[in-house]
Short mmCIF file of C-alpha atoms in Angstrom, two decimals:
data_model
loop_
_atom_site.label_atom_id
_atom_site.label_comp_id
_atom_site.label_asym_id
_atom_site.label_seq_id
_atom_site.Cartn_x
_atom_site.Cartn_y
_atom_site.Cartn_z
CA UNK A 20 -47.20 2.52 75.81
CA UNK A 21 -46.99 1.32 72.33
CA UNK A 22 -44.09 -1.13 71.40
CA UNK A 23 -41.78 -0.15 68.52
CA UNK A 24 -42.80 -1.90 65.25
CA UNK A 25 -40.75 -3.74 63.24
CA UNK A 26 -40.09 -1.14 60.29
CA UNK A 27 -41.99 -2.10 56.37
CA UNK A 28 -38.75 -1.47 54.63
CA UNK A 29 -36.33 -3.57 56.98
CA UNK A 30 -37.79 -6.91 55.92
CA UNK A 31 -35.50 -8.59 53.26
CA UNK A 32 -36.75 -9.30 50.22
CA UNK A 33 -40.06 -10.97 49.72
CA UNK A 34 -40.95 -8.01 47.05
CA UNK A 35 -44.09 -9.68 45.73
CA UNK A 36 -45.64 -10.01 49.14
CA UNK A 37 -44.55 -6.15 49.78
CA UNK A 38 -45.72 -5.15 46.30
CA UNK A 39 -49.00 -6.91 46.93
CA UNK A 40 -49.68 -5.17 50.41
CA UNK A 41 -48.96 -1.41 48.96
CA UNK A 42 -51.45 -2.43 46.31
CA UNK A 43 -54.54 -3.63 48.84
CA UNK A 44 -53.53 -0.24 50.52
CA UNK A 45 -53.93 1.88 47.88
CA UNK A 46 -57.06 0.63 46.64
CA UNK A 47 -59.53 -1.11 48.66
CA UNK A 48 -60.99 -2.20 45.68
CA UNK A 49 -58.54 -5.29 44.96
CA UNK A 50 -60.42 -7.33 47.39
CA UNK A 51 -57.85 -8.13 50.13
CA UNK A 52 -55.20 -10.17 50.20
CA UNK A 53 -53.71 -13.68 50.79
CA UNK A 54 -50.26 -14.48 51.83
CA UNK A 55 -49.41 -18.00 52.10
CA UNK A 56 -45.51 -19.03 53.60
CA UNK A 57 -44.00 -21.19 55.64
CA UNK A 58 -43.93 -20.96 59.60
CA UNK A 59 -40.85 -18.16 60.25
CA UNK A 60 -41.03 -16.46 56.81
CA UNK A 61 -41.85 -13.25 58.09
CA UNK A 62 -45.58 -13.11 57.35
CA UNK A 63 -46.88 -11.80 60.24
CA UNK A 64 -43.91 -9.30 60.75
CA UNK A 65 -44.78 -7.77 57.20
CA UNK A 66 -48.53 -7.37 57.25
CA UNK A 67 -47.88 -5.83 61.19
CA UNK A 68 -45.67 -3.94 59.37
CA UNK A 69 -47.97 -2.12 56.68
CA UNK A 70 -49.97 -0.62 59.62
CA UNK A 71 -48.10 2.92 59.30
CA UNK A 72 -49.05 3.01 55.40
CA UNK A 73 -52.89 2.49 56.07
CA UNK A 74 -55.36 5.82 55.92
CA UNK A 75 -55.77 5.67 60.36
CA UNK A 76 -52.17 4.17 60.75
CA UNK A 77 -53.03 1.41 62.27
CA UNK A 78 -54.59 -1.66 61.91
CA UNK A 79 -57.19 -4.02 63.73
CA UNK A 80 -56.47 -8.20 64.10
CA UNK A 81 -59.50 -10.51 64.21
CA UNK A 82 -58.13 -13.92 66.96
CA UNK A 83 -58.52 -17.10 65.88
CA UNK A 84 -61.18 -17.83 68.29
CA UNK A 85 -63.30 -14.74 67.06
CA UNK A 86 -67.01 -15.30 67.40
CA UNK A 87 -70.23 -13.29 65.44
CA UNK A 88 -70.42 -10.88 68.58
CA UNK A 89 -66.83 -9.96 68.68
CA UNK A 90 -66.80 -9.87 64.27
CA UNK A 91 -70.54 -7.56 64.07
CA UNK A 92 -71.56 -6.72 67.15
CA UNK A 93 -74.16 -7.22 70.06
CA UNK A 94 -76.38 -5.64 72.07
CA UNK A 95 -74.63 -3.44 74.48
CA UNK A 96 -75.42 -4.91 77.92
CA UNK A 97 -74.04 -1.54 80.37
CA UNK A 98 -76.06 1.05 78.15
CA UNK A 99 -78.83 -1.66 78.96
CA UNK A 100 -78.68 -1.72 82.58
CA UNK A 101 -77.50 1.65 82.71
CA UNK A 102 -80.15 3.21 80.65
CA UNK A 103 -82.58 0.75 79.74
CA UNK A 104 -82.12 1.39 76.01
CA UNK A 105 -81.23 -1.43 73.60
CA UNK A 106 -77.94 -0.38 72.13
CA UNK A 107 -75.44 -1.76 69.57
CA UNK A 108 -71.85 -2.64 70.63
CA UNK A 109 -70.02 -2.02 67.49
CA UNK A 110 -67.62 -5.88 66.19
CA UNK A 111 -64.36 -5.67 65.27
CA UNK A 112 -65.63 -4.85 61.32
CA UNK A 113 -66.61 -1.48 62.95
CA UNK A 114 -63.63 -0.63 64.57
CA UNK A 115 -61.48 -1.46 61.25
CA UNK A 116 -62.85 0.90 58.94
CA UNK A 117 -60.51 2.26 56.24
CA UNK A 118 -57.57 0.34 57.41
CA UNK A 119 -56.78 -3.73 57.39
CA UNK A 120 -58.32 -6.34 59.02
CA UNK A 121 -55.90 -9.23 59.49
CA UNK A 122 -56.35 -12.70 60.06
CA UNK A 123 -53.96 -14.78 61.04
CA UNK A 124 -53.82 -18.08 60.51
CA UNK A 125 -56.57 -17.48 58.77
CA UNK A 126 -57.17 -21.35 57.16
CA UNK A 127 -57.87 -22.34 60.92
CA UNK A 128 -60.71 -19.59 61.02
CA UNK A 129 -63.94 -20.74 61.36
CA UNK A 130 -65.25 -21.01 57.85
CA UNK A 131 -68.59 -19.25 58.75
CA UNK A 132 -66.49 -16.30 60.54
CA UNK A 133 -64.56 -16.40 57.47
CA UNK A 134 -66.82 -16.41 54.83
CA UNK A 135 -68.91 -13.55 56.39
CA UNK A 136 -66.06 -11.71 57.02
CA UNK A 137 -65.13 -11.45 53.38
CA UNK A 138 -68.31 -11.37 51.85
CA UNK A 139 -69.57 -8.29 54.21
CA UNK A 140 -66.37 -6.45 53.48
CA UNK A 141 -66.86 -7.15 49.57
CA UNK A 142 -70.29 -5.84 49.96
CA UNK A 143 -69.16 -2.73 52.12
CA UNK A 144 -71.70 -3.79 54.67
CA UNK A 145 -73.30 -5.84 56.84
CA UNK A 146 -77.26 -6.31 57.97
CA UNK A 147 -77.17 -7.61 61.95
CA UNK A 148 -80.27 -9.30 63.57
CA UNK A 149 -80.28 -10.38 67.59
CA UNK A 150 -80.60 -9.37 70.52
CA UNK A 151 -83.81 -7.79 69.78
CA UNK A 152 -81.47 -5.48 67.44
CA UNK A 153 -82.00 -4.47 63.69
CA UNK A 154 -79.29 -2.69 61.90
CA UNK A 155 -77.13 -2.39 58.71
CA UNK A 156 -74.08 -1.19 59.25
CA UNK A 157 -71.97 0.65 56.60
CA UNK A 158 -67.63 -0.67 56.30
CA UNK A 159 -64.89 -0.32 54.45
CA UNK A 160 -61.86 -2.83 55.31
CA UNK A 161 -59.48 -4.34 53.68
CA UNK A 162 -59.20 -8.33 54.23
CA UNK A 163 -55.68 -9.55 54.59
CA UNK A 164 -54.97 -13.12 55.79
CA UNK A 165 -52.05 -15.12 56.12
CA UNK A 166 -51.51 -19.02 56.28
CA UNK A 167 -48.85 -21.79 56.33
CA UNK A 168 -50.70 -24.30 53.88
CA UNK A 169 -48.49 -27.51 55.36
CA UNK A 170 -51.36 -26.95 58.40
CA UNK A 171 -54.47 -26.86 55.79
CA UNK A 172 -55.64 -25.32 52.68
CA UNK A 173 -58.84 -23.49 52.24
CA UNK A 174 -62.34 -24.15 50.23
CA UNK A 175 -62.35 -22.50 46.19
CA UNK A 176 -64.67 -20.78 47.42
CA UNK A 177 -63.41 -18.82 49.86
CA UNK A 178 -59.83 -18.71 48.08
CA UNK A 179 -61.80 -16.81 45.36
CA UNK A 180 -63.03 -14.32 47.92
CA UNK A 181 -59.22 -12.67 48.40
CA UNK A 182 -58.56 -10.32 45.44
CA UNK A 183 -54.90 -11.21 45.77
CA UNK A 184 -52.91 -13.45 46.62
CA UNK A 185 -48.80 -13.61 47.44
CA UNK A 186 -46.32 -16.40 48.37
CA UNK A 187 -43.43 -15.50 51.04
CA UNK A 188 -40.32 -17.55 49.58
CA UNK A 189 -38.36 -19.26 52.74
CA UNK A 190 -34.92 -17.58 52.00
CA UNK A 191 -32.48 -19.89 50.91
CA UNK A 192 -29.34 -17.70 50.71
CA UNK A 193 -26.69 -17.54 53.06
CA UNK A 194 -26.16 -14.00 52.39
CA UNK A 195 -29.44 -13.15 53.51
CA UNK A 196 -30.26 -15.28 56.02
CA UNK A 197 -27.26 -13.35 58.06
CA UNK A 198 -28.73 -9.81 57.30
CA UNK A 199 -32.37 -11.26 58.49
CA UNK A 200 -30.45 -12.51 61.76
CA UNK A 201 -28.46 -9.12 61.90
CA UNK A 202 -31.69 -6.89 61.75
CA UNK A 203 -33.44 -8.87 64.03
CA UNK A 204 -30.83 -9.02 66.66
CA UNK A 205 -29.95 -5.09 65.86
CA UNK A 206 -34.44 -4.39 66.76
CA UNK A 207 -34.38 -6.88 69.67
CA UNK A 208 -31.42 -5.24 71.13
CA UNK A 209 -32.77 -1.21 70.03
CA UNK A 210 -35.76 -1.17 68.71
CA UNK A 211 -36.23 2.72 68.59
CA UNK A 212 -32.67 2.84 67.19
CA UNK A 213 -33.58 1.07 65.11
CA UNK A 214 -36.58 2.31 63.61
CA UNK A 215 -35.19 5.19 63.20
CA UNK A 216 -32.32 3.91 61.11
CA UNK A 217 -35.39 3.17 58.62
CA UNK A 218 -37.17 6.65 59.22
CA UNK A 219 -36.37 8.35 55.92
CA UNK A 220 -37.32 4.81 54.27
CA UNK A 221 -40.73 4.44 55.59
CA UNK A 222 -41.36 8.34 54.96
CA UNK A 223 -41.19 7.54 51.88
CA UNK A 224 -42.82 5.24 51.31
CA UNK A 225 -45.90 6.55 53.39
CA UNK A 226 -45.73 9.33 50.78
CA UNK A 227 -45.78 7.29 47.95
CA UNK A 228 -48.62 4.99 48.79
CA UNK A 229 -50.45 8.65 49.64
CA UNK A 230 -49.76 10.34 46.15
CA UNK A 231 -51.05 6.67 45.00
CA UNK A 232 -54.06 6.84 46.69
CA UNK A 233 -54.83 10.34 45.51
CA UNK A 234 -54.16 9.52 41.95
CA UNK A 235 -55.74 6.28 41.70
CA UNK A 236 -59.34 8.18 41.34
CA UNK A 237 -58.13 9.71 37.90
CA UNK A 238 -56.68 6.55 36.99
CA UNK A 239 -58.53 5.43 33.71
CA UNK A 240 -58.56 2.11 31.83
CA UNK A 241 -59.73 1.76 28.45
CA UNK A 242 -61.97 -0.33 26.25
CA UNK A 243 -58.55 -2.75 24.65
CA UNK A 244 -57.79 -2.58 28.30
CA UNK A 245 -60.37 -4.58 29.45
CA UNK A 246 -60.71 -6.83 26.95
CA UNK A 247 -57.57 -7.88 28.00
CA UNK A 248 -57.86 -8.41 31.29
CA UNK A 249 -60.57 -11.02 30.55
CA UNK A 250 -58.50 -12.61 27.91
CA UNK A 251 -55.62 -13.29 30.56
CA UNK A 252 -58.87 -14.60 32.81
CA UNK A 253 -60.32 -16.75 29.73
CA UNK A 254 -56.68 -18.37 29.47
CA UNK A 255 -56.62 -19.23 32.86
CA UNK A 256 -59.85 -20.45 32.90
CA UNK A 257 -61.38 -18.84 36.37
CA UNK A 258 -64.48 -19.59 36.79
CA UNK A 259 -67.16 -16.24 37.48
CA UNK A 260 -66.22 -12.52 36.79
CA UNK A 261 -64.50 -11.64 39.57
CA UNK A 262 -61.05 -12.14 38.29
CA UNK A 263 -60.90 -9.73 35.51
CA UNK A 264 -62.85 -7.36 38.02
CA UNK A 265 -59.88 -7.46 40.67
CA UNK A 266 -57.51 -7.41 37.88
CA UNK A 267 -58.22 -4.19 36.22
CA UNK A 268 -58.39 -3.09 39.97
CA UNK A 269 -54.78 -4.45 40.48
CA UNK A 270 -53.79 -2.82 37.08
CA UNK A 271 -55.09 0.47 38.07
CA UNK A 272 -53.12 0.77 41.32
CA UNK A 273 -50.17 -0.58 40.04
CA UNK A 274 -50.57 2.75 37.37
CA UNK A 275 -50.76 4.72 40.73
CA UNK A 276 -47.82 3.74 42.24
CA UNK A 277 -46.20 4.53 38.79
CA UNK A 278 -47.41 7.79 38.68
CA UNK A 279 -49.98 7.09 35.77
CA UNK A 280 -53.24 8.31 35.25
CA UNK A 281 -53.69 5.28 32.68
CA UNK A 282 -53.12 1.69 33.23
CA UNK A 283 -50.90 -0.17 30.81
CA UNK A 284 -50.38 -4.02 29.32
CA UNK A 285 -48.08 -4.51 31.83
CA UNK A 286 -49.92 -3.75 34.86
CA UNK A 287 -52.20 -5.75 33.14
CA UNK A 288 -49.54 -8.89 33.31
CA UNK A 289 -47.72 -7.60 36.42
CA UNK A 290 -51.18 -7.81 37.95
CA UNK A 291 -51.89 -11.05 36.98
CA UNK A 292 -49.60 -12.61 38.73
CA UNK A 293 -51.08 -11.72 41.90
CA UNK A 294 -55.23 -12.10 41.03
CA UNK A 295 -54.86 -15.23 38.73
CA UNK A 296 -52.43 -17.57 40.56
CA UNK A 297 -54.72 -19.14 43.05
CA UNK A 298 -58.06 -19.24 40.96
CA UNK A 299 -56.05 -20.65 38.09
CA UNK A 300 -57.98 -24.15 36.77
CA UNK A 301 -56.26 -27.42 37.87
CA UNK A 302 -56.99 -28.16 34.19
CA UNK A 303 -54.80 -25.44 33.14
CA UNK A 304 -52.50 -26.01 35.35
CA UNK A 305 -51.84 -30.19 34.16
CA UNK A 306 -52.56 -28.98 30.51
CA UNK A 307 -49.15 -26.35 31.07
CA UNK A 308 -46.98 -29.33 32.87
CA UNK A 309 -47.33 -31.87 29.96
CA UNK A 310 -47.18 -29.46 27.43
CA UNK A 311 -43.36 -28.42 28.92
CA UNK A 312 -42.79 -31.97 29.94
CA UNK A 313 -43.48 -32.94 26.31
CA UNK A 314 -41.32 -30.50 24.78
CA UNK A 315 -38.42 -31.10 27.05
CA UNK A 316 -37.36 -34.24 25.81
CA UNK A 317 -38.03 -33.85 22.11
CA UNK A 318 -35.09 -30.98 22.49
CA UNK A 319 -32.90 -32.78 24.14
CA UNK A 320 -32.53 -36.16 22.69
CA UNK A 321 -33.51 -35.53 19.04
CA UNK A 322 -29.93 -35.20 16.67
CA UNK A 323 -29.70 -31.98 15.27
CA UNK A 324 -29.96 -33.96 11.56
CA UNK A 325 -32.93 -35.60 12.22
CA UNK A 326 -34.95 -32.09 13.24
CA UNK A 327 -35.45 -30.99 10.21
CA UNK A 328 -38.70 -32.62 8.91
CA UNK A 329 -40.24 -32.42 12.60
CA UNK A 330 -39.58 -29.44 13.06
CA UNK A 331 -41.89 -28.49 10.47
CA UNK A 332 -45.03 -30.40 11.84
CA UNK A 333 -43.98 -29.09 15.36
CA UNK A 334 -44.03 -25.58 14.12
CA UNK A 335 -47.61 -26.34 12.20
CA UNK A 336 -48.81 -27.31 15.38
CA UNK A 337 -47.58 -24.52 17.43
CA UNK A 338 -48.46 -21.99 14.48
CA UNK A 339 -52.22 -23.81 14.80
CA UNK A 340 -52.11 -23.22 19.01
CA UNK A 341 -51.59 -19.80 18.50
CA UNK A 342 -53.89 -18.54 16.16
CA UNK A 343 -56.34 -20.77 18.13
CA UNK A 344 -55.67 -18.41 21.51
CA UNK A 345 -53.78 -15.55 19.61
CA UNK A 346 -55.08 -11.73 21.11
CA UNK A 347 -57.20 -9.90 18.76
CA UNK A 348 -54.92 -8.24 16.32
CA UNK A 349 -57.32 -4.46 16.86
CA UNK A 350 -56.28 -5.32 20.76
CA UNK A 351 -52.68 -5.78 20.64
CA UNK A 352 -52.50 -2.68 18.31
CA UNK A 353 -54.20 -0.22 20.92
CA UNK A 354 -53.51 -1.48 24.38
CA UNK A 355 -49.84 -1.70 22.75
CA UNK A 356 -50.27 1.90 21.43
CA UNK A 357 -49.52 0.27 17.91
CA UNK A 358 -45.75 0.07 19.02
CA UNK A 359 -43.88 -3.68 19.22
CA UNK A 360 -42.88 -4.17 23.16
CA UNK A 361 -40.48 -7.11 24.26
CA UNK A 362 -42.00 -8.66 27.57
CA UNK A 363 -39.30 -10.35 29.20
CA UNK A 364 -39.56 -14.05 30.51
CA UNK A 365 -38.82 -14.68 33.49
CA UNK A 366 -40.25 -17.95 34.04
CA UNK A 367 -36.75 -19.71 33.66
CA UNK A 368 -36.78 -22.06 31.07
CA UNK A 369 -34.24 -22.40 28.92
CA UNK A 370 -37.07 -22.90 25.78
CA UNK A 371 -38.26 -20.31 26.08
CA UNK A 372 -35.83 -18.15 26.33
CA UNK A 373 -34.25 -19.71 23.21
CA UNK A 374 -37.36 -19.15 21.55
CA UNK A 375 -37.39 -15.58 22.47
CA UNK A 376 -33.86 -15.08 21.03
CA UNK A 377 -34.79 -16.59 17.47
CA UNK A 378 -38.26 -14.56 17.33
CA UNK A 379 -36.07 -11.29 18.24
CA UNK A 380 -33.26 -12.01 15.05
CA UNK A 381 -35.69 -12.81 12.43
CA UNK A 382 -38.05 -10.21 13.20
CA UNK A 383 -37.71 -6.95 11.06
CA UNK A 384 -36.98 -3.79 12.76
CA UNK A 385 -40.38 -1.83 11.21
CA UNK A 386 -43.32 -2.18 10.25
CA UNK A 387 -44.13 -6.27 10.98
CA UNK A 388 -47.60 -5.90 12.55
CA UNK A 389 -47.23 -9.71 13.49
CA UNK A 390 -43.91 -9.36 15.44
CA UNK A 391 -46.80 -7.29 18.26
CA UNK A 392 -48.95 -10.40 17.90
CA UNK A 393 -46.60 -12.69 18.53
CA UNK A 394 -44.96 -10.11 21.81
CA UNK A 395 -48.22 -10.34 23.02
CA UNK A 396 -49.30 -13.97 22.61
CA UNK A 397 -45.37 -14.84 24.13
CA UNK A 398 -46.04 -12.60 27.28
CA UNK A 399 -49.35 -14.30 27.83
CA UNK A 400 -48.02 -17.63 27.79
CA UNK A 401 -44.85 -16.49 30.01
CA UNK A 402 -47.07 -15.48 32.46
CA UNK A 403 -49.54 -18.32 32.29
CA UNK A 404 -46.11 -20.12 33.04
CA UNK A 405 -45.55 -18.59 36.08
CA UNK A 406 -49.29 -18.91 37.45
CA UNK A 407 -48.72 -22.46 37.05
CA UNK A 408 -45.74 -22.14 39.64
CA UNK A 409 -47.40 -19.32 41.66
CA UNK A 410 -50.21 -22.30 42.37
CA UNK A 411 -48.25 -24.63 43.74
CA UNK A 412 -47.77 -22.57 46.44
CA UNK A 413 -51.49 -22.17 46.79
CA UNK A 414 -52.42 -25.86 46.72
CA UNK A 415 -49.61 -26.33 49.49
CA UNK A 416 -48.26 -30.02 50.58
CA UNK A 417 -51.44 -31.67 52.06
CA UNK A 418 -53.79 -31.99 48.81
CA UNK A 419 -55.31 -29.41 46.30
CA UNK A 420 -57.58 -26.90 46.89
CA UNK A 421 -59.27 -26.68 44.02
#
């Protein structure tokens, strides 16, 4: 008898981690997912709750002490003794076909095992040579790992092997903590009744994921979107070319979930928060932090009557920097469909919000192609600022990951 799982839709908050899991379920080419968070933030609960939304309706868990034989397979001793035949006993990767292979406390796994699992999942196959058996096995699984960064971090190479990253925040609002406790107690008291209360929401989400998987092959990516994805990867100083590939695949999944057969710039912007956070270079992070520290004192301490001349110098420097890093004009017009599109700033920085307000007041209503450049540049800068904050969740408390 299978014990009821805690419903996915019953998890309070954690919208980013939920969205990232859905993207992985819709498009396995997103490269899997790494979820980071403190103890007790429902990381394992959330991943296990996603099992019903997989094509098989289940998931496979990789134990912390897994051996190579358990993961990849070995000689079937029973068949050898009984029939005198050398036969392969399939491992966990074979059992995880078309579903999630879940690795709890992934940062505590043996590094060689984790590396082999991620490489095999990315390649879609592995070669096995042992006990007189030579076999090449095709696999199709989605690696999902969870970790507490205070217990240790992964090397940059292993981080880069995960297509996406999501951080689960510790809930601090009293009302949310009360609701979490109420739901957990209700589930423990009557699990079947609790699951029945969320059955309709679960069914709706299951249908949404299934429709997105069916639509995914039809989702197209224009050259302008590819160029935009590459720009994001370059601005984040990502090493290699995995970043833009996973970025496009995650954007395709977002488009499919939205019911579209084409990728829009906002899909790339949202996907960047999942794909680039753990790949962002520390140099980029330090540069963004220094820039914010230099701008804040200038705005708060300088008297308004003495800011006229220095402000002109600051604007000149900002314009020079924008010219160096501004996206291509043709790319902006192609990706945005020739229309000006304002992006919401979600970094919480007062300076950026004020700059956006000033820009909206001074920009003409029609016929200003320069406003498209400013909007697109501001959008990329906003994402870069948010990525700098997200990367702190990757680094954890004990040192940095790369």
